[in-house]
Structures are given as structure tokens and as C-alpha cells.
Amino acid sequence: MRRTIGARAILAYAFVLMAGVYGMTLLAQENPPAGETLSVEETVEAPVEEDSTPQRTLLDTLMDGGVVGALIGILSIVAVGFIVEHFLTIRKEVLMPEDIAVNLSELVEEGRVDEAIEVCQHPASRSLLAYVVEAGLARYRSSEFGFAEYKAAVEEAGEEQTGQLYRKIEVLGLIGQIAPMLGLTGTVLGMINAFNTIAATDGAPKPAELAEAIGQALVTTLLGLVVAIPAMVAYSFFGNRIDSLVSEAGKRVEQILTPLGRRR
């Protein structure tokens, strides 16, 4: 008798439990909890919040470099100015004007040394070629044995002009060396600021608190490399161009002044 009553009680309890679970499930489907409602709303509204968040521009990123980044920016402007100037001045048309070379060649061939010197001294004719030819002609005219000494004067003038050209491009080489060092300086300063922030927060800083310092470290390093690499490439390019032009100018000067050696 007790077994029969016990079995019935268990069945009744199981039925009630199943009915309660089923009812709670229906209730949950009809009236979702507040937490779930908020999560759904957050999911729906999340894209709106992301769209409304202001995006950082390239200028904002560059501003993270601070004072060091500003100095690197100034170096970049100087480098661009010198590169443009070198492209305009270190050219064959500027260092060895063809019309001047032809005119001097004709005058020297005809023995009109004084007129050739006047052509070299004219402001419109000033160039590497005219300067070197003038030095040779001046030595030839002023010395009794000028025909034997003009080559030495030409070599001295050529070395002087070549040195001036190389000194012009030294600025680019200097910028190429300084820019990475400034970038490293900004990196060190950024890391110092980051560690100071960690110390001030007892070793538990928020990511946002470290972002500015780390941004400065990374941005200054990047800026230093961005400025240094083109500056060093330009320095090497103009150095090779000077070597080529000076070699060609030496051959052309020798052709112009060769007739002087026949007049002894």
C-alpha cells in the first residue's frame, strides 16, 4: 500500500515539475528578462554608437609625436627644399651650358684668350665650366710659361668647384643621420612617460592612460625613418650625379683648352 502511494506521489511531483518548467519557458519567451532586453538593444544600437565615434585622422596621429615630432617635421621640410634645389642646380645644363662651351671652344681655337676670359666672367655665363676655363686661361695669360702651368690651375679650380658641390649635398646627409636619432629620442621619452604612468597608478594603469605615451614612442620612430630614408637616398643620388658631371666637365675643359698647348 505504501509503495502504491509512494509511486503516485512521485508521478504527481514529476508532473507538477514539468508543468512548472514548461510554464516558465513560455513566460520567458513572452516576457524576456531585463538583462536580455538590454543586450538586444545594445546589439541593435552598437553600430550607431560606432558610427558616431569620432575617427582619428592622420594629423591627429602625427600630433602624438609632440615636440620631437615637430622637429622631425621641420627637418622634412628642409630636406624637401634642398632636394628640389639640387634637382634644379646640379644638372648638366647648369654646370656645363652647351652654348657657353661652344663659344669658348671657338674663341680659344682662334687665340682670342682675352675675349674668352670676358665670356667666362660674364654673370650670365657663370658655371662650373666657365669658372674652371677662366682659371686656366688666366694662368696662361699671366705667366710666361703659362702653357705649362694652366693645367695645374684647371685642376685646382676643378677641385674647388667639386668641393662646393659636395658641401651643398652634405645637408641631406646630415638630415639622414639626425632624423633617426630624433625618432629614437621621442621613443625614449614616450617609454619614460609610459613607465611614469604605470608608477603613478600603482602598476595598474588603464590602456587609455598608456596610449598617448606609447603613441608618441611609435610615431616619432616612424617619422624619423620616413624622413631619414628619402634623405639618404637623395644624398647618394646627388653624390653619384656630381661624380658623373665633374668627370664629364673635366673632359670638356680639356677639349676647350687643348689648343693652348700648341701655342708655345
PDB file of C-alpha atoms in Angstrom, residues 106-263:
ATOM      1  CA  GLU A 106      85.812  78.715 -80.793  1.00  0.00           C
ATOM      2  CA  LEU A 107      87.484  81.671 -79.070  1.00  0.00           C
ATOM      3  CA  VAL A 108      90.350  79.583 -77.686  1.00  0.00           C
ATOM      4  CA  GLU A 109      90.858  77.884 -81.042  1.00  0.00           C
ATOM      5  CA  GLU A 110      91.189  81.308 -82.675  1.00  0.00           C
ATOM      6  CA  GLY A 111      93.592  82.522 -79.965  1.00  0.00           C
ATOM      7  CA  ARG A 112      91.241  85.171 -78.585  1.00  0.00           C
ATOM      8  CA  VAL A 113      92.101  84.480 -74.971  1.00  0.00           C
ATOM      9  CA  ASP A 114      91.044  87.871 -73.581  1.00  0.00           C
ATOM     10  CA  GLU A 115      87.608  87.604 -75.151  1.00  0.00           C
ATOM     11  CA  ALA A 116      87.244  84.071 -73.803  1.00  0.00           C
ATOM     12  CA  ILE A 117      88.061  85.331 -70.293  1.00  0.00           C
ATOM     13  CA  GLU A 118      85.432  88.061 -70.648  1.00  0.00           C
ATOM     14  CA  VAL A 119      82.874  85.453 -71.644  1.00  0.00           C
ATOM     15  CA  CYS A 120      83.740  83.385 -68.565  1.00  0.00           C
ATOM     16  CA  GLN A 121      83.423  86.426 -66.290  1.00  0.00           C
ATOM     17  CA  HIS A 122      80.040  87.468 -67.629  1.00  0.00           C
ATOM     18  CA  PRO A 123      77.288  86.951 -64.983  1.00  0.00           C
ATOM     19  CA  ALA A 124      75.118  85.035 -67.428  1.00  0.00           C
ATOM     20  CA  SER A 125      77.945  82.572 -68.104  1.00  0.00           C
ATOM     21  CA  ARG A 126      78.835  81.691 -64.507  1.00  0.00           C
ATOM     22  CA  SER A 127      79.048  77.923 -64.186  1.00  0.00           C
ATOM     23  CA  LEU A 128      81.462  75.187 -63.217  1.00  0.00           C
ATOM     24  CA  LEU A 129      82.751  75.012 -66.783  1.00  0.00           C
ATOM     25  CA  ALA A 130      83.257  78.770 -67.114  1.00  0.00           C
ATOM     26  CA  TYR A 131      84.996  79.024 -63.722  1.00  0.00           C
ATOM     27  CA  VAL A 132      87.487  76.262 -64.497  1.00  0.00           C
ATOM     28  CA  VAL A 133      88.200  77.505 -68.024  1.00  0.00           C
ATOM     29  CA  GLU A 134      88.718  81.029 -66.713  1.00  0.00           C
ATOM     30  CA  ALA A 135      91.284  79.777 -64.180  1.00  0.00           C
ATOM     31  CA  GLY A 136      93.232  78.038 -66.927  1.00  0.00           C
ATOM     32  CA  LEU A 137      93.115  81.000 -69.293  1.00  0.00           C
ATOM     33  CA  ALA A 138      94.092  83.461 -66.551  1.00  0.00           C
ATOM     34  CA  ARG A 139      97.137  81.367 -65.648  1.00  0.00           C
ATOM     35  CA  TYR A 140      98.052  81.026 -69.315  1.00  0.00           C
ATOM     36  CA  ARG A 141      97.892  84.770 -69.908  1.00  0.00           C
ATOM     37  CA  SER A 142      99.609  85.926 -66.698  1.00  0.00           C
ATOM     38  CA  SER A 143     102.630  83.601 -66.753  1.00  0.00           C
ATOM     39  CA  GLU A 144     105.493  83.394 -69.199  1.00  0.00           C
ATOM     40  CA  PHE A 145     105.251  79.631 -69.077  1.00  0.00           C
ATOM     41  CA  GLY A 146     101.506  79.606 -68.858  1.00  0.00           C
ATOM     42  CA  PHE A 147     101.159  76.871 -71.456  1.00  0.00           C
ATOM     43  CA  ALA A 148     102.883  74.533 -68.970  1.00  0.00           C
ATOM     44  CA  GLU A 149     101.052  75.781 -65.881  1.00  0.00           C
ATOM     45  CA  TYR A 150      97.440  76.210 -66.971  1.00  0.00           C
ATOM     46  CA  LYS A 151      96.665  72.535 -66.329  1.00  0.00           C
ATOM     47  CA  ALA A 152      97.587  72.920 -62.658  1.00  0.00           C
ATOM     48  CA  ALA A 153      95.261  75.925 -62.401  1.00  0.00           C
ATOM     49  CA  VAL A 154      92.489  73.940 -64.054  1.00  0.00           C
ATOM     50  CA  GLU A 155      92.914  71.079 -61.595  1.00  0.00           C
ATOM     51  CA  GLU A 156      92.865  73.424 -58.599  1.00  0.00           C
ATOM     52  CA  ALA A 157      89.738  75.204 -59.817  1.00  0.00           C
ATOM     53  CA  GLY A 158      88.065  71.882 -60.592  1.00  0.00           C
ATOM     54  CA  GLU A 159      88.749  70.550 -57.099  1.00  0.00           C
ATOM     55  CA  GLU A 160      87.395  73.742 -55.567  1.00  0.00           C
ATOM     56  CA  GLN A 161      84.168  73.584 -57.552  1.00  0.00           C
ATOM     57  CA  THR A 162      83.740  69.879 -56.828  1.00  0.00           C
ATOM     58  CA  GLY A 163      84.186  70.530 -53.121  1.00  0.00           C
ATOM     59  CA  GLN A 164      81.492  73.203 -53.211  1.00  0.00           C
ATOM     60  CA  LEU A 165      79.072  70.814 -54.881  1.00  0.00           C
ATOM     61  CA  TYR A 166      79.697  68.117 -52.297  1.00  0.00           C
ATOM     62  CA  ARG A 167      79.269  70.608 -49.470  1.00  0.00           C
ATOM     63  CA  LYS A 168      75.879  71.512 -50.893  1.00  0.00           C
ATOM     64  CA  ILE A 169      74.557  67.978 -50.521  1.00  0.00           C
ATOM     65  CA  GLU A 170      76.106  67.430 -47.071  1.00  0.00           C
ATOM     66  CA  VAL A 171      72.928  68.876 -45.544  1.00  0.00           C
ATOM     67  CA  LEU A 172      70.925  65.922 -46.840  1.00  0.00           C
ATOM     68  CA  GLY A 173      73.432  63.503 -45.361  1.00  0.00           C
ATOM     69  CA  LEU A 174      73.225  65.303 -42.025  1.00  0.00           C
ATOM     70  CA  ILE A 175      69.424  65.179 -42.034  1.00  0.00           C
ATOM     71  CA  GLY A 176      69.563  61.481 -42.854  1.00  0.00           C
ATOM     72  CA  GLN A 177      71.670  60.933 -39.746  1.00  0.00           C
ATOM     73  CA  ILE A 178      69.829  63.263 -37.361  1.00  0.00           C
ATOM     74  CA  ALA A 179      66.239  62.226 -38.147  1.00  0.00           C
ATOM     75  CA  PRO A 180      66.541  58.633 -36.815  1.00  0.00           C
ATOM     76  CA  MET A 181      68.277  59.923 -33.693  1.00  0.00           C
ATOM     77  CA  LEU A 182      65.418  62.340 -33.049  1.00  0.00           C
ATOM     78  CA  GLY A 183      62.978  59.486 -33.604  1.00  0.00           C
ATOM     79  CA  LEU A 184      64.864  57.405 -31.034  1.00  0.00           C
ATOM     80  CA  THR A 185      64.769  60.336 -28.629  1.00  0.00           C
ATOM     81  CA  GLY A 186      60.989  60.532 -28.993  1.00  0.00           C
ATOM     82  CA  THR A 187      60.757  56.778 -28.423  1.00  0.00           C
ATOM     83  CA  VAL A 188      62.726  57.016 -25.182  1.00  0.00           C
ATOM     84  CA  LEU A 189      60.620  59.947 -23.972  1.00  0.00           C
ATOM     85  CA  GLY A 190      57.428  58.060 -24.756  1.00  0.00           C
ATOM     86  CA  MET A 191      58.580  54.989 -22.849  1.00  0.00           C
ATOM     87  CA  ILE A 192      59.589  57.164 -19.876  1.00  0.00           C
ATOM     88  CA  ASN A 193      56.104  58.694 -19.839  1.00  0.00           C
ATOM     89  CA  ALA A 194      54.565  55.229 -20.027  1.00  0.00           C
ATOM     90  CA  PHE A 195      56.559  53.974 -17.043  1.00  0.00           C
ATOM     91  CA  ASN A 196      55.741  57.126 -15.098  1.00  0.00           C
ATOM     92  CA  THR A 197      52.060  56.451 -15.747  1.00  0.00           C
ATOM     93  CA  ILE A 198      52.439  52.871 -14.516  1.00  0.00           C
ATOM     94  CA  ALA A 199      54.153  54.091 -11.363  1.00  0.00           C
ATOM     95  CA  ALA A 200      51.510  56.750 -10.725  1.00  0.00           C
ATOM     96  CA  THR A 201      48.699  54.166 -10.941  1.00  0.00           C
ATOM     97  CA  ASP A 202      50.395  51.626  -8.656  1.00  0.00           C
ATOM     98  CA  GLY A 203      51.125  49.267 -11.512  1.00  0.00           C
ATOM     99  CA  ALA A 204      47.523  49.027 -12.758  1.00  0.00           C
ATOM    100  CA  PRO A 205      47.072  51.663 -15.489  1.00  0.00           C
ATOM    101  CA  LYS A 206      44.217  51.675 -17.925  1.00  0.00           C
ATOM    102  CA  PRO A 207      45.084  51.144 -21.608  1.00  0.00           C
ATOM    103  CA  ALA A 208      43.839  54.643 -22.430  1.00  0.00           C
ATOM    104  CA  GLU A 209      46.299  56.105 -19.951  1.00  0.00           C
ATOM    105  CA  LEU A 210      49.233  54.426 -21.700  1.00  0.00           C
ATOM    106  CA  ALA A 211      48.021  55.061 -25.246  1.00  0.00           C
ATOM    107  CA  GLU A 212      49.378  58.607 -25.506  1.00  0.00           C
ATOM    108  CA  ALA A 213      52.880  57.707 -24.313  1.00  0.00           C
ATOM    109  CA  ILE A 214      53.110  54.604 -26.483  1.00  0.00           C
ATOM    110  CA  GLY A 215      51.720  56.569 -29.430  1.00  0.00           C
ATOM    111  CA  GLN A 216      54.466  59.165 -29.026  1.00  0.00           C
ATOM    112  CA  ALA A 217      57.120  56.444 -28.972  1.00  0.00           C
ATOM    113  CA  LEU A 218      55.857  54.772 -32.126  1.00  0.00           C
ATOM    114  CA  VAL A 219      55.010  57.913 -34.091  1.00  0.00           C
ATOM    115  CA  THR A 220      58.385  59.575 -33.547  1.00  0.00           C
ATOM    116  CA  THR A 221      60.211  56.419 -34.593  1.00  0.00           C
ATOM    117  CA  LEU A 222      58.131  56.227 -37.760  1.00  0.00           C
ATOM    118  CA  LEU A 223      58.623  59.910 -38.578  1.00  0.00           C
ATOM    119  CA  GLY A 224      62.373  59.649 -38.117  1.00  0.00           C
ATOM    120  CA  LEU A 225      62.598  56.753 -40.559  1.00  0.00           C
ATOM    121  CA  VAL A 226      60.230  58.373 -43.061  1.00  0.00           C
ATOM    122  CA  VAL A 227      62.454  61.472 -43.188  1.00  0.00           C
ATOM    123  CA  ALA A 228      65.838  59.730 -42.996  1.00  0.00           C
ATOM    124  CA  ILE A 229      65.360  57.139 -45.745  1.00  0.00           C
ATOM    125  CA  PRO A 230      64.487  59.579 -48.595  1.00  0.00           C
ATOM    126  CA  ALA A 231      67.192  61.993 -47.407  1.00  0.00           C
ATOM    127  CA  MET A 232      69.887  59.314 -47.577  1.00  0.00           C
ATOM    128  CA  VAL A 233      68.645  58.102 -50.953  1.00  0.00           C
ATOM    129  CA  ALA A 234      68.755  61.668 -52.309  1.00  0.00           C
ATOM    130  CA  TYR A 235      72.224  62.208 -50.814  1.00  0.00           C
ATOM    131  CA  SER A 236      73.565  59.121 -52.588  1.00  0.00           C
ATOM    132  CA  PHE A 237      71.815  60.041 -55.843  1.00  0.00           C
ATOM    133  CA  PHE A 238      73.224  63.565 -55.992  1.00  0.00           C
ATOM    134  CA  GLY A 239      76.675  62.347 -54.983  1.00  0.00           C
ATOM    135  CA  ASN A 240      76.732  59.976 -57.948  1.00  0.00           C
ATOM    136  CA  ARG A 241      75.424  62.709 -60.221  1.00  0.00           C
ATOM    137  CA  ILE A 242      78.194  65.086 -59.111  1.00  0.00           C
ATOM    138  CA  ASP A 243      80.839  62.436 -59.822  1.00  0.00           C
ATOM    139  CA  SER A 244      79.450  61.897 -63.294  1.00  0.00           C
ATOM    140  CA  LEU A 245      79.113  65.590 -64.147  1.00  0.00           C
ATOM    141  CA  VAL A 246      82.553  66.519 -62.800  1.00  0.00           C
ATOM    142  CA  SER A 247      84.175  63.763 -64.837  1.00  0.00           C
ATOM    143  CA  GLU A 248      82.383  64.918 -67.978  1.00  0.00           C
ATOM    144  CA  ALA A 249      83.235  68.557 -67.250  1.00  0.00           C
ATOM    145  CA  GLY A 250      86.927  67.685 -66.916  1.00  0.00           C
ATOM    146  CA  LYS A 251      86.948  66.097 -70.356  1.00  0.00           C
ATOM    147  CA  ARG A 252      85.134  69.062 -71.881  1.00  0.00           C
ATOM    148  CA  VAL A 253      87.514  71.601 -70.298  1.00  0.00           C
ATOM    149  CA  GLU A 254      90.473  69.641 -71.641  1.00  0.00           C
ATOM    150  CA  GLN A 255      88.983  69.761 -75.133  1.00  0.00           C
ATOM    151  CA  ILE A 256      88.443  73.518 -74.892  1.00  0.00           C
ATOM    152  CA  LEU A 257      91.948  74.329 -73.605  1.00  0.00           C
ATOM    153  CA  THR A 258      93.910  71.840 -75.716  1.00  0.00           C
ATOM    154  CA  PRO A 259      94.762  74.494 -78.361  1.00  0.00           C
ATOM    155  CA  LEU A 260      96.719  76.429 -75.693  1.00  0.00           C
ATOM    156  CA  GLY A 261      99.314  73.673 -75.528  1.00  0.00           C
ATOM    157  CA  ARG A 262     100.103  74.100 -79.212  1.00  0.00           C
ATOM    158  CA  ARG A 263     100.930  77.795 -78.778  1.00  0.00           C
TER     159      ARG A 263
END
